Structures are given as structure tokens and as C-alpha cells.
Coordinates of C-alpha atoms (C1' of nucleotides) in Angstrom, one line a residue:
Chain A
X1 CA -13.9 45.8 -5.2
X2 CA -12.2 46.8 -8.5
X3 CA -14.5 49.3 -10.5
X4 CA -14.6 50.4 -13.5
X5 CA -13.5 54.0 -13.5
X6 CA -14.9 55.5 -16.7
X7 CA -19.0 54.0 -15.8
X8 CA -20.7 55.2 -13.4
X9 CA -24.0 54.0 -12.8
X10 CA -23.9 52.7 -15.3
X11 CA -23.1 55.3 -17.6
X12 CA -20.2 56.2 -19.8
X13 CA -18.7 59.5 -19.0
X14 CA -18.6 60.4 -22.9
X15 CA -22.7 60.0 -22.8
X16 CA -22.6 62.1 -19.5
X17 CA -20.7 65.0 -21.3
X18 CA -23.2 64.8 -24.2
X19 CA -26.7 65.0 -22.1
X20 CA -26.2 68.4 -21.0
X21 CA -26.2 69.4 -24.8
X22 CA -29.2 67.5 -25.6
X23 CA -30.5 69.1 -22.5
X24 CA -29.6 72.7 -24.0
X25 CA -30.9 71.8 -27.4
X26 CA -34.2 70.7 -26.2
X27 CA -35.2 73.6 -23.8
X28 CA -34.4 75.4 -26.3
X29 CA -36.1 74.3 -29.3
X30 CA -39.3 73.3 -27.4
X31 CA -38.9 77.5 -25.9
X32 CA -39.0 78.3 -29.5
X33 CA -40.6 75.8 -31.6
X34 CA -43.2 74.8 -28.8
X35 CA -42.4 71.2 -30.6
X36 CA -43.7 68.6 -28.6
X37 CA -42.0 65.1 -29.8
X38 CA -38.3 64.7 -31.7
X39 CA -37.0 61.8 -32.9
X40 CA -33.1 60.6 -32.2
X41 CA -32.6 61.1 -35.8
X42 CA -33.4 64.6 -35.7
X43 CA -31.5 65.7 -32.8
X44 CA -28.4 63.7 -34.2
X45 CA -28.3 65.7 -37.0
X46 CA -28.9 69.1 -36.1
X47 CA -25.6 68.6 -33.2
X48 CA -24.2 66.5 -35.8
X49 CA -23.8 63.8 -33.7
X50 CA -24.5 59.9 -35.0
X51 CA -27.9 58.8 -35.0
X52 CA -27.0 55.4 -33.4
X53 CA -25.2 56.9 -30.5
X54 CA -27.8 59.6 -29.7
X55 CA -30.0 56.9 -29.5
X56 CA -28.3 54.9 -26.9
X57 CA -28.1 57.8 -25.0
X58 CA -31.4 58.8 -25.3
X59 CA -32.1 54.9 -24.2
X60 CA -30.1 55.5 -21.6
X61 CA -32.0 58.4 -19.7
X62 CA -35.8 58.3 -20.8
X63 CA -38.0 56.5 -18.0
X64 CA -40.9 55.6 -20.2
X65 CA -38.6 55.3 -23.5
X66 CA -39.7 56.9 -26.6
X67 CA -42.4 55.4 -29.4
X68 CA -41.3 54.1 -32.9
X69 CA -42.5 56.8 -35.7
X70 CA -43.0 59.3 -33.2
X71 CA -40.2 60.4 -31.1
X72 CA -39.9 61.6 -27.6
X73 CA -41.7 63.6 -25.6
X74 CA -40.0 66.5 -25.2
X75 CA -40.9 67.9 -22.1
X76 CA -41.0 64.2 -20.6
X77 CA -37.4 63.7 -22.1
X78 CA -35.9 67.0 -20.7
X79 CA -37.5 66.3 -16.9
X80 CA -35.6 62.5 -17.0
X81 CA -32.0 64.1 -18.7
X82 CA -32.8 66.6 -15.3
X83 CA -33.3 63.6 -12.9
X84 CA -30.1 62.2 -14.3
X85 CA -27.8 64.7 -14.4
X86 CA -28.8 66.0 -10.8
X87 CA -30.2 69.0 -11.3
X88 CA -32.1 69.1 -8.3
X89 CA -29.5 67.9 -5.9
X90 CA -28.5 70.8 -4.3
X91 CA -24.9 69.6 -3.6
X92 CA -22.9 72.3 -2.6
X93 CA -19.1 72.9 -3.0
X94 CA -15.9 75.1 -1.7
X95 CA -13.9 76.6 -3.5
X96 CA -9.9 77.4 -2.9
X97 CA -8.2 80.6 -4.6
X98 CA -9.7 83.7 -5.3
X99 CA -7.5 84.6 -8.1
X100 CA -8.9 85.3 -11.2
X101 CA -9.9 81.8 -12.5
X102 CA -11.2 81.6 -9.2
X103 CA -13.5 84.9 -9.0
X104 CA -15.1 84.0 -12.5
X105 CA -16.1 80.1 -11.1
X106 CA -17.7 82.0 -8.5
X107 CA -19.4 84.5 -10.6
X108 CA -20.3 81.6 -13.0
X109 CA -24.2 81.1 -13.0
X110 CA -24.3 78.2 -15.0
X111 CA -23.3 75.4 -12.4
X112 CA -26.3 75.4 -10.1
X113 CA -29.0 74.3 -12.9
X114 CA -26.7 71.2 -13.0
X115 CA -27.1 70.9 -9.3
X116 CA -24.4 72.4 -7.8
X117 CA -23.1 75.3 -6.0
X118 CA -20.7 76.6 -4.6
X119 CA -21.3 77.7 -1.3
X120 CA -18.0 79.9 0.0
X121 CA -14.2 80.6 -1.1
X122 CA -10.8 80.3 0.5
X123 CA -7.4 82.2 0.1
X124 CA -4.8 82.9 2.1
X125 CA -4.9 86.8 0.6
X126 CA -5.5 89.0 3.1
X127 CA -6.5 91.4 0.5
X128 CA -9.3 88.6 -0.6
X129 CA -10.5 87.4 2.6
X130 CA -13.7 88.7 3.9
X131 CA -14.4 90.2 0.4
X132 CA -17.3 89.4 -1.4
X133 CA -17.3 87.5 -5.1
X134 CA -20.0 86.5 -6.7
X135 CA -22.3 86.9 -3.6
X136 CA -20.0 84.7 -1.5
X137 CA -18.0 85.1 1.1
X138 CA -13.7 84.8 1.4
X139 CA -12.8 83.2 4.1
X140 CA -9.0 83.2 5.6
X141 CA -7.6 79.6 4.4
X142 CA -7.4 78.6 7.9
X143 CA -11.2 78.4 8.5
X144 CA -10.8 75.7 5.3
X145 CA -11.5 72.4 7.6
X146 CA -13.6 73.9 9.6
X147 CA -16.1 75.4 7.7
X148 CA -16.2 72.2 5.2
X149 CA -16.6 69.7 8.5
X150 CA -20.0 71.8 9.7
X151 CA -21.2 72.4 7.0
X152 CA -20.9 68.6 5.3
X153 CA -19.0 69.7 2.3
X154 CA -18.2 66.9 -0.8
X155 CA -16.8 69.0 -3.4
X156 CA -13.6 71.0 -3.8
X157 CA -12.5 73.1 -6.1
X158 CA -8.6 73.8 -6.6
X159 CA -7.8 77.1 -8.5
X160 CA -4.6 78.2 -6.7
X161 CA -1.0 78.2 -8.4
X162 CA 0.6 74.8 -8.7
X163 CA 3.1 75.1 -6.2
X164 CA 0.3 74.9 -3.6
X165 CA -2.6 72.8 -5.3
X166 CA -1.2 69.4 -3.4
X167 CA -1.3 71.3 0.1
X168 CA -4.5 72.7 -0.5
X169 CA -5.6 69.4 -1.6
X170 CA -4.5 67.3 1.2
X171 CA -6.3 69.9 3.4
X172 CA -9.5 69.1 1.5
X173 CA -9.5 65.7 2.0
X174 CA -8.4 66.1 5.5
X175 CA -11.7 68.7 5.9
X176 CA -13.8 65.3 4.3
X177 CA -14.4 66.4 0.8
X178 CA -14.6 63.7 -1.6
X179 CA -14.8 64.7 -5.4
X180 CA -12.0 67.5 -6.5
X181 CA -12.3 69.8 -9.6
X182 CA -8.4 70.7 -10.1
X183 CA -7.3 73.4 -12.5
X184 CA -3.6 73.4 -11.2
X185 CA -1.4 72.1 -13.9
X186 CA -0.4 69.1 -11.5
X187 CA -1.1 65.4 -10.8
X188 CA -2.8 65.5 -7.3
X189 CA -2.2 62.2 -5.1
X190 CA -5.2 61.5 -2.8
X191 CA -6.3 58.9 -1.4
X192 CA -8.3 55.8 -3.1
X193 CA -12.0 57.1 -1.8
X194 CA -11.4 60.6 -3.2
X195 CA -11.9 61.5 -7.1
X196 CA -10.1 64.2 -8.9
X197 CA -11.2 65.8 -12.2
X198 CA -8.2 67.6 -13.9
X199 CA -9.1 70.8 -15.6
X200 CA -6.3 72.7 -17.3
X201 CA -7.0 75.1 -19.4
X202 CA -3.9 76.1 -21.1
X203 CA -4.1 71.9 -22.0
X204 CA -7.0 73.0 -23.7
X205 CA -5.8 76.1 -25.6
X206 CA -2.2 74.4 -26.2
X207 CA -4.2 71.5 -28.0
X208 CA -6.4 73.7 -30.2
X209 CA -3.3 75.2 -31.1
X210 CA -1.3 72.3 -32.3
X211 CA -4.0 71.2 -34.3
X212 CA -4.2 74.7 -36.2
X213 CA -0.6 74.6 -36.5
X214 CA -0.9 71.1 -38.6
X215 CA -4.1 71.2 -40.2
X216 CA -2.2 74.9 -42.0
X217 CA 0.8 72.9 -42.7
X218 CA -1.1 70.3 -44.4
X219 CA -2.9 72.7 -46.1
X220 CA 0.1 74.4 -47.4
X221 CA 1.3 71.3 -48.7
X222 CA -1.7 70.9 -50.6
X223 CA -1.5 74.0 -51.9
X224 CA 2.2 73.6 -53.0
X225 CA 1.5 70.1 -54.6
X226 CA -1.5 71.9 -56.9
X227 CA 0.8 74.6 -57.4
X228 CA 3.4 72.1 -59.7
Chain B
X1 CA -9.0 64.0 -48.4
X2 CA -11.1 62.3 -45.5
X3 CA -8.8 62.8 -42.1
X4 CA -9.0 61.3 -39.2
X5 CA -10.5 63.8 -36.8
X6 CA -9.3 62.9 -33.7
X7 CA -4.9 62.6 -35.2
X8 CA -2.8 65.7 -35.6
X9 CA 0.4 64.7 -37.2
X10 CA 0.3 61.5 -36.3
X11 CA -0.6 62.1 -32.8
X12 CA -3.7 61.2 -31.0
X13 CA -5.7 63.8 -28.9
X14 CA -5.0 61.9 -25.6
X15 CA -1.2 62.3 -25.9
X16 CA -1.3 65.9 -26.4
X17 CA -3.3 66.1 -23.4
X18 CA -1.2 64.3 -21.6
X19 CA 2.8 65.6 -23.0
X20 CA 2.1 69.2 -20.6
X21 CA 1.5 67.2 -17.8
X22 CA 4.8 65.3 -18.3
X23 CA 6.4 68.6 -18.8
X24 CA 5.4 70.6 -16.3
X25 CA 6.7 67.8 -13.6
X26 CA 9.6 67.6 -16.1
X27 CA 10.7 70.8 -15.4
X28 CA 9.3 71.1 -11.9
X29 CA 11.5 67.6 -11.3
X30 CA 14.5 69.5 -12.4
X31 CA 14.6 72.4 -11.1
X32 CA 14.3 70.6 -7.3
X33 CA 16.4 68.2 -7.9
X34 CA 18.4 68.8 -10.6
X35 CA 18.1 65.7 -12.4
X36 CA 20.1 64.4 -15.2
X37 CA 18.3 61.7 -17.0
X38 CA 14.8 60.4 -16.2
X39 CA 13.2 57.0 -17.2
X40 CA 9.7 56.1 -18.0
X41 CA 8.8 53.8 -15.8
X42 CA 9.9 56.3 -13.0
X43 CA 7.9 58.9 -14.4
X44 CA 4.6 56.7 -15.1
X45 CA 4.8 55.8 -10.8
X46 CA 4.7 59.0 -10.2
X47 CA 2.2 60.5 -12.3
X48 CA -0.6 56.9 -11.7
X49 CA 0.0 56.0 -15.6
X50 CA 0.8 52.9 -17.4
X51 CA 4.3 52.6 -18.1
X52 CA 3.6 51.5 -21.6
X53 CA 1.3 54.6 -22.6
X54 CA 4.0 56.9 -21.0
X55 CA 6.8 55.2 -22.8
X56 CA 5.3 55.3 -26.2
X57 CA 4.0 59.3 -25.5
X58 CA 8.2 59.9 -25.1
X59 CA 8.9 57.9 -28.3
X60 CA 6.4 60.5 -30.5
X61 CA 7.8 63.7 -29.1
X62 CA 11.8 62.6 -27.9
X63 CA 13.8 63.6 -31.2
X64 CA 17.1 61.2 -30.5
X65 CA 15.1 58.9 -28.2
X66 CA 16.3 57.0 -24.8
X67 CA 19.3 54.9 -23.3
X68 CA 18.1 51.3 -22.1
X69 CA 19.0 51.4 -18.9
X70 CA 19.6 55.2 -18.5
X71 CA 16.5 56.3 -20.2
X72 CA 16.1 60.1 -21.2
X73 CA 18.2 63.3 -20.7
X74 CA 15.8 65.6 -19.2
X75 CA 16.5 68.7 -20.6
X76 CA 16.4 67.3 -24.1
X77 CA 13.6 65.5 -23.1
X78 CA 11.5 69.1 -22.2
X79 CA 13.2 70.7 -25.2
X80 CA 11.2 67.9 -27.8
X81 CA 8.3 68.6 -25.8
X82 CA 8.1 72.4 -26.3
X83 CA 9.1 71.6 -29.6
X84 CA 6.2 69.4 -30.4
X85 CA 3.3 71.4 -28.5
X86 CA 4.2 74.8 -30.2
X87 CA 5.7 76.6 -27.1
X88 CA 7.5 78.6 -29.5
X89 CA 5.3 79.6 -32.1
X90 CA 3.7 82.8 -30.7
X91 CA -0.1 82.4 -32.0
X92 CA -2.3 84.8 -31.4
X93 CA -6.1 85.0 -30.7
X94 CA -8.9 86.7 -29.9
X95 CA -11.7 86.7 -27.4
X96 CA -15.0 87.3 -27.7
X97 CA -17.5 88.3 -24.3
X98 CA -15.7 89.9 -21.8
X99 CA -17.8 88.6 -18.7
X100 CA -16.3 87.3 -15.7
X101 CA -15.0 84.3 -17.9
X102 CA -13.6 86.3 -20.4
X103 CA -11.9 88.3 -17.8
X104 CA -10.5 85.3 -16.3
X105 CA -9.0 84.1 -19.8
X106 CA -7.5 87.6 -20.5
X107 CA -5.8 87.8 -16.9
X108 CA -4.4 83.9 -17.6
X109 CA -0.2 83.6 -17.9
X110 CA -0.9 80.3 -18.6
X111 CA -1.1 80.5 -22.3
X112 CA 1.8 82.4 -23.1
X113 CA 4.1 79.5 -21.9
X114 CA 2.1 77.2 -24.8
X115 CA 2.9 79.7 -27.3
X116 CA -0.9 81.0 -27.9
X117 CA -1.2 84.7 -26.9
X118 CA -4.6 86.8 -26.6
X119 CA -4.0 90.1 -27.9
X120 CA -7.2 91.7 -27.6
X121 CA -11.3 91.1 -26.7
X122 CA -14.0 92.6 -28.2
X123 CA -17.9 92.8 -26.3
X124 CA -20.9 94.9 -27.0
X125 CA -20.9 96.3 -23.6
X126 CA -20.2 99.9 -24.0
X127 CA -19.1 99.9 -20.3
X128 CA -16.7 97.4 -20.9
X129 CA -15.6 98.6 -24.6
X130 CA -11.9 100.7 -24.3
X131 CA -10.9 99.4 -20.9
X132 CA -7.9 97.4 -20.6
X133 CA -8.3 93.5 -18.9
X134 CA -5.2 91.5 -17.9
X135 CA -3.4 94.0 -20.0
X136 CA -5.4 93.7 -23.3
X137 CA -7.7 96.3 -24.9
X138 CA -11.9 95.6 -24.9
X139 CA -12.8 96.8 -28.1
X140 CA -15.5 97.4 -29.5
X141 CA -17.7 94.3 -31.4
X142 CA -17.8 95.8 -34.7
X143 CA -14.0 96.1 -35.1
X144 CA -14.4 92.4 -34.7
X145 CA -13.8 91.5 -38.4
X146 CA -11.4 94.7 -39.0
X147 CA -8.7 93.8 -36.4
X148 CA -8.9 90.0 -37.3
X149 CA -8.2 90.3 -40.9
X150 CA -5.4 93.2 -40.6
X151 CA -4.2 91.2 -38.0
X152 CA -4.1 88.0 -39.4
X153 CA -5.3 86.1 -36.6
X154 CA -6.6 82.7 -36.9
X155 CA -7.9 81.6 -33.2
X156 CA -10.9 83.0 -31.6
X157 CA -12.4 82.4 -28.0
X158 CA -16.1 82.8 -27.6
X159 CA -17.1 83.6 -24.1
X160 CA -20.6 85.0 -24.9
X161 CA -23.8 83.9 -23.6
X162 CA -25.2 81.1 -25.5
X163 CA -28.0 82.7 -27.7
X164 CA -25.2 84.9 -29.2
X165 CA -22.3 82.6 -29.9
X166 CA -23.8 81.3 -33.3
X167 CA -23.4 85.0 -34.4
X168 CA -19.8 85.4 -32.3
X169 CA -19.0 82.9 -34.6
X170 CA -19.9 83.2 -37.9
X171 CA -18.2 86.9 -37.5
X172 CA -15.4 85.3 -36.2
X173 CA -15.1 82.7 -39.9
X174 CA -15.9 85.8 -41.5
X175 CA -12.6 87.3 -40.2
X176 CA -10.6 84.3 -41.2
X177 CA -10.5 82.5 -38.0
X178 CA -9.9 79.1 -38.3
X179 CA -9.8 77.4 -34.8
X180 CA -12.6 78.2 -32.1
X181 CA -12.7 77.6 -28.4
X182 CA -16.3 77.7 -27.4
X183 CA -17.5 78.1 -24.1
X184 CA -20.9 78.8 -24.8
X185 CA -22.9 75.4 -24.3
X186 CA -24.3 74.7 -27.6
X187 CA -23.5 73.0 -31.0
X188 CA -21.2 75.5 -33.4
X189 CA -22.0 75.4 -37.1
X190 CA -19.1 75.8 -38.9
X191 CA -17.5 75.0 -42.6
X192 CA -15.8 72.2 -42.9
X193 CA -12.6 74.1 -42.7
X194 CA -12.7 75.4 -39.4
X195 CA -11.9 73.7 -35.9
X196 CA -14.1 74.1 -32.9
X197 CA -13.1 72.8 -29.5
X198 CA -16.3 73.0 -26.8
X199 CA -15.2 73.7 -23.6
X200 CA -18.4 73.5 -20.5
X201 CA -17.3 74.3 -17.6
X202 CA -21.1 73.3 -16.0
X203 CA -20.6 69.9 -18.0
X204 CA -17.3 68.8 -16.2
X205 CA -18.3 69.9 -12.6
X206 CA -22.2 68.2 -13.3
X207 CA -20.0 65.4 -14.3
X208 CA -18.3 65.3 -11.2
X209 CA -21.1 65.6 -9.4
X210 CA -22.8 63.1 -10.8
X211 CA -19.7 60.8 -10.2
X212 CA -19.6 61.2 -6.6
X213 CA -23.9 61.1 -6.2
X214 CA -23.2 57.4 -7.9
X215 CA -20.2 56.1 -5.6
X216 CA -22.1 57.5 -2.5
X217 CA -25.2 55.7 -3.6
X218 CA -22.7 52.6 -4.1
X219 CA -21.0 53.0 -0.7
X220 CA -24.1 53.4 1.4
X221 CA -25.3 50.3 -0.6
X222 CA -22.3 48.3 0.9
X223 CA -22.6 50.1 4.4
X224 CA -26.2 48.9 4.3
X225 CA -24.7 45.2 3.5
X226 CA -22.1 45.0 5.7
X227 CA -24.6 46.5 8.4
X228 CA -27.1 43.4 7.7
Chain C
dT1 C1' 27.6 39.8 -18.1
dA2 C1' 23.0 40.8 -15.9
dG3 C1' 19.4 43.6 -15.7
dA4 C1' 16.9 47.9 -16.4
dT5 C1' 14.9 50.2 -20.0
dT6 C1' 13.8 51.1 -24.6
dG7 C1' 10.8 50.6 -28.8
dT8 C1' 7.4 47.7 -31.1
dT9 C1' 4.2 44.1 -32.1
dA10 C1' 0.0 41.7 -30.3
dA11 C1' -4.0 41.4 -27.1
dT12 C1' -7.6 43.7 -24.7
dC13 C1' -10.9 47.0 -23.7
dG14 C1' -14.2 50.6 -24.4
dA15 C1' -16.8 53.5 -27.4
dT16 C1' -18.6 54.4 -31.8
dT17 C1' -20.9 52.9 -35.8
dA18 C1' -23.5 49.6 -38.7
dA19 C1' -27.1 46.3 -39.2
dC20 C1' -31.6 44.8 -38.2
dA21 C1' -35.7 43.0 -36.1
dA22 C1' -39.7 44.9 -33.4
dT23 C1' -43.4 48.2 -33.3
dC24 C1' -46.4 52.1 -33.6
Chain D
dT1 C1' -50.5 48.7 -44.6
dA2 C1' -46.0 51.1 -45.3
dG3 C1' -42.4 53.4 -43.4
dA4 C1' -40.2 56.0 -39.8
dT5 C1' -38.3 55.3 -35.6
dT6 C1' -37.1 52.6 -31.6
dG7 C1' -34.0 49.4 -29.0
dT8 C1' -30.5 46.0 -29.4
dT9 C1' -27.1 42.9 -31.1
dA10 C1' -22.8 42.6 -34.0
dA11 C1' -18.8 44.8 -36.4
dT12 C1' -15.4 48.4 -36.4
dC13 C1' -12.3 51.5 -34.7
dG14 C1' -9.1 53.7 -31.5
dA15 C1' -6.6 53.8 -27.3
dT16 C1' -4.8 51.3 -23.6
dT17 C1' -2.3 47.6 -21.8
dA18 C1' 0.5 43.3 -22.0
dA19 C1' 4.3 40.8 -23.9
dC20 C1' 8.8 40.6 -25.7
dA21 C1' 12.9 41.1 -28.3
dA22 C1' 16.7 44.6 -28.8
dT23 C1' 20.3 47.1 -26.4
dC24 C1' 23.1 49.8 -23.5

DNA sequence: TAGATTGTTAATCGATTAACAATC
DNA sequence: TAGATTGTTAATCGATTAACAATC
């Protein structure tokens, strides 16, 4: 019964995160170059990425695999990356808190070439509801269960302020969604069927930071020990 | 000279990830129930971590350590933490690309808190250029390098589309910025001196998605045995 | 004291990287 | 053929988890 959270058919979520830039790279090059194989070895070093691990992955997705001295086929290797990541599921999501966070994932194109979109909002913000963002609809926060119910909805998407995420989220579950995208700054308890996928931002920014902060401290010790 | 990458000042990636999350309940814990010390076994049950991982996360940050038996005084425990992330040092950076993402990052309050501040955007988008978003001026693209140098600013946020970000960012070395947080979905070539942090939002929610196409796949496989 | 909790050393686990035989 | 490239097995590396002695 026990899985194994980070694999998922199969697949590592680290190799997962990396496809979508090979996928990038690729439609991009073959738009430009018109190329029609590449080799592992060259897309590892152009993304500075290690040869050994771009093949696995590569390994990982193509169908027909690719052939020693020549490559892959591009075209061939960006259809299978497609297949793999989903791009042609259609699965559609909901999303919760039209602040601003909220309005740009709604205005965001780039999610439904991977597959997924996001269908309609909630808030509770009379102001919001029945407004337009994006091209979809805000809907009062009430309708949540509802709507999600009919219309068969698996993904959730949690931008409202912390002190509500774990309400909101217990009415997602409730409604029969199964896979959350949080960006409160909160650990969300659900129950064992549903995942969550924390997203915080200021994490992000707060990291990036820190690093900064001691990569110029090192760096002005270095500079003071070549200055004796 | 060789570092390792993935170590800021002795700490790994994963607990500076994880030290907000502790904080925020920190202080949220608190503030309800006005809490004296705190232990981190208790904290590990709540938060679904191992109570190893959270015990040796508080031994990096925690300046005079735990009791055994009592464990940590809270409010000491949040000061070391703000401490260690930098929630005092009052960076400041610049964005790139105000679109509807950009807008979102300007209008954030979440930064502020981790002591990283955006004082201004710059876009090519005349419409945009000299209005004001989330409180901060949209100037023009050209000031880019200008503003950065008289400023002395050293983190830039590139929220262009993806055939521009290359350029975004080589503008944004030239200025003397040293750490980048890309949300444009390619590969950032960069000296060896600079930082770059790649942020996809499509990657994460395809990720997801992914995730829960593969564990319905797994459960309707077990429905289908248990139905046999 | 007894026992909860700390801090640390050792074992495990996963992901990355190196090494290499197979092959076009 | 010779050599670039593939796919895979083994070694390394880091992060997580387990085990345990120290201590309040």
C-alpha cells in the first residue's frame, strides 16, 4: 500500500521538472535551426545540465529510443516529452482567491500547453464575484462545492491569505478535488488520497536572498584576505 | 575555490526552504496561544515531518540552543530564525516585465517580511511605462542599467516572455546584479558570478497534474482488481 | 530519579555522476 | 572500420531517517 511519494510512474519528480525545459529547448531550436536529430550530449551542454542525467531522462520518455552516433529525432522526441507530461489531457482546475496572485494565475497562458486549465475562480469578494479575469468567471465562494461536484473537478488551486487556506482547503476536498496547488504560507492537512503541492513564493525570494547575502560575504572575505 | 552549489553557510537548500515554514506556524502558534517554549518533536507532528530533520533544522538556526525536556523558548526561537533568513536586511530588487505576473510580484506584501523589497519595474510597454503598480514606479527599459547601478541593487526578477529574458538578463549583469529570479522558462546564461534561481509556474502545476493522472491510473488499476 | 528532549553519529535512501559495453 | 552516441550498471554524493548517549 505504502508508495513511494517522490516516483510517479515511474518517474522521479526532479526528471519531471527538467522535461518541460528540454521540451522548450527543442521547439525552439528545431523552430529556428529546422535541426532534425540532437544528441544528449548536446542538449546537456547547451542547458548545462550533465550528459549522463539528460540521458536517462531522455531514456526515460522517448518511445522508439534514440540511435548511437546520431541522436534523436527531434520532432519524434518532442511528440513523446508531450504524451508524457500531458499536454493533451485537458484536465481542468478551480481556482480560490482572486487577489492578485490569483488574477495573474488566471491570466497566465502558459499552463494549458501542459494540459491544464483552469476553468473558473472563487472569492468571497463581493467586489470580485461575477467579474471577469482572464476570460473566466468569479463565482461567490459559496457556489465552491457545487460547481466542482458538476462539473467533475480534480485540481485546486489555493491563493487566498493564510488564515483561510485550511478552510478553503477542506472545502475543496469536501467538493472532490484531489491534487492542491497551495501558495498560502501554511502546512495544509488533508486527507491521505489528496496531494498538496506547496508554492510559496516569498520561500523562493527569501532563499535567493540568503544565498546573495553569503556568497557577498564570502566574497568580501576574499577580498580582505588578498588585501593583506 | 570550487563550492558546493547547493550549501549557503553551511546550510543546505532544503532547510532554508523549510525554516519559513517553521516560522510562520511559530509565530502563528504564539500569537493563539501564547506559548512559552515549544519542542521539536511537537512541532514535527504538526507540520507531517521527521522529528530528526526538524530537530537538526533548530540546531543550525537556534543561537543558545534547547532544554532537554523543555525544548525551545519560542520567541528566541523566531528571533534566530529571522536572524538567519535575513528578515532584517532590507534588500532591494528589481523587476523586469510588468505583465500580469509582474503585477502580481509588485502588489506581493509577502517579501517585505523576508527582508527583500522591490523598489521599482521597468517594461517596454509604453502604456505601462510611468504608472505606478503595488505602489512602485514602471519605468522605462532603458533606465534599466541607470537606476541599477546608482542604486546599487543586486537582485533582479525577470518576468518577460521567454524570447526576451536572455536579453532581460544580460542587461540586468550589466547593471551589476548578482542574483536572478527567472520566470521565463528557459536556460539563463550567466558568469560564473551570478545566481539564477528558475522559477515555472507551468512546470509545478504540469507536475501536479501529472502526479494525480498517475495515482488515478494506479487507483482505477486496483478498482479494476478488486472488481475481478 | 525517571523520562522527555536535545544534539550527534551511523545507516539508509534517492539522485547524480562516472564508467563502460553495445551499436549504428 | 573508427568513433560518436546510446543505454545501463556501478560509484559517489547529499539529504533523510534511525539509533543513542548526554542532560535537564
Amino acid at each position: 500500500m505504502e508508495e513511494k511519494k517522490h516516483m510517479v510512474g515511474g518517474i522521479s519528480r526532479k526528471t519531471l521538472e527538467r522535461l518541460p525545459i528540454y521540451h522548450h529547448y527543442l521547439e525552439h531550436k528545431l523552430l529556428k535551426e529546422g535541426t532534425e536529430t540532437i544528441s544528449a550530449p548536446s542538449i546537456a551542454a547547451e542547458l548545462q545540465l550533465n550528459e549522463v542525467q539528460v540521458r536517462k531522462d531522455l531514456a526515460m520518455v522517448s518511445r522508439n529510443g534514440g540511435k548511437p552516433k546520431m541522436g534523436y529525432q527531434v520532432t519524434e522526441l518532442i511528440k513523446d516529452m508531450e504524451e508524457f507530461l500531458g499536454y493533451h489531457n485537458n484536465n481542468q482546475a478551480v481556482l480560490v482567491g482572486a487577489g492578485s496572485l490569483g488574477k495573474a494565475l488566471l491570466s497566465y497562458k502558459g499552463f494549458e500547453q501542459y494540459g491544464v486549465k483552469i476553468v473558473m475562480a472563487f472569492d468571497t469578494d463581493g467586489r470580485k464575484v461575477n467579474t471577469k479575469i482572464g476570460g473566466k468567471m468569479v463565482l461567490p465562494f459559496e457556489m465552491l462545492e457545487n460547481h466542482c461536484q458538476r462539473m467533475n473537478i480534480h485540481i485546486g488551486i489555493i491563493t487566498v491569505p493564510a488564515q483561510s487556506a485550511q478552510d478553503v482547503c477542506d472545502h475543496l476536498v469536501a467538493a472532490g478535488v484531489r491534487a492542491i496547488w497551495n501558495f498560502a504560507p501554511i502546512h495544509l492537512s488533508v486527507p491521505e488520497h489528496v496531494l498538496v503541492q506547496n508554492e510559496n513564493m516569498a520561500v523562493s525570494l527569501a532563499a535567493l536572498s540568503k544565498y546573495l547575502y553569503e556568497a557577498e560575504k564570502e566574497g568580501r572575505q576574499h577580498t580582505k584576505e588578498e588585501d593583506d
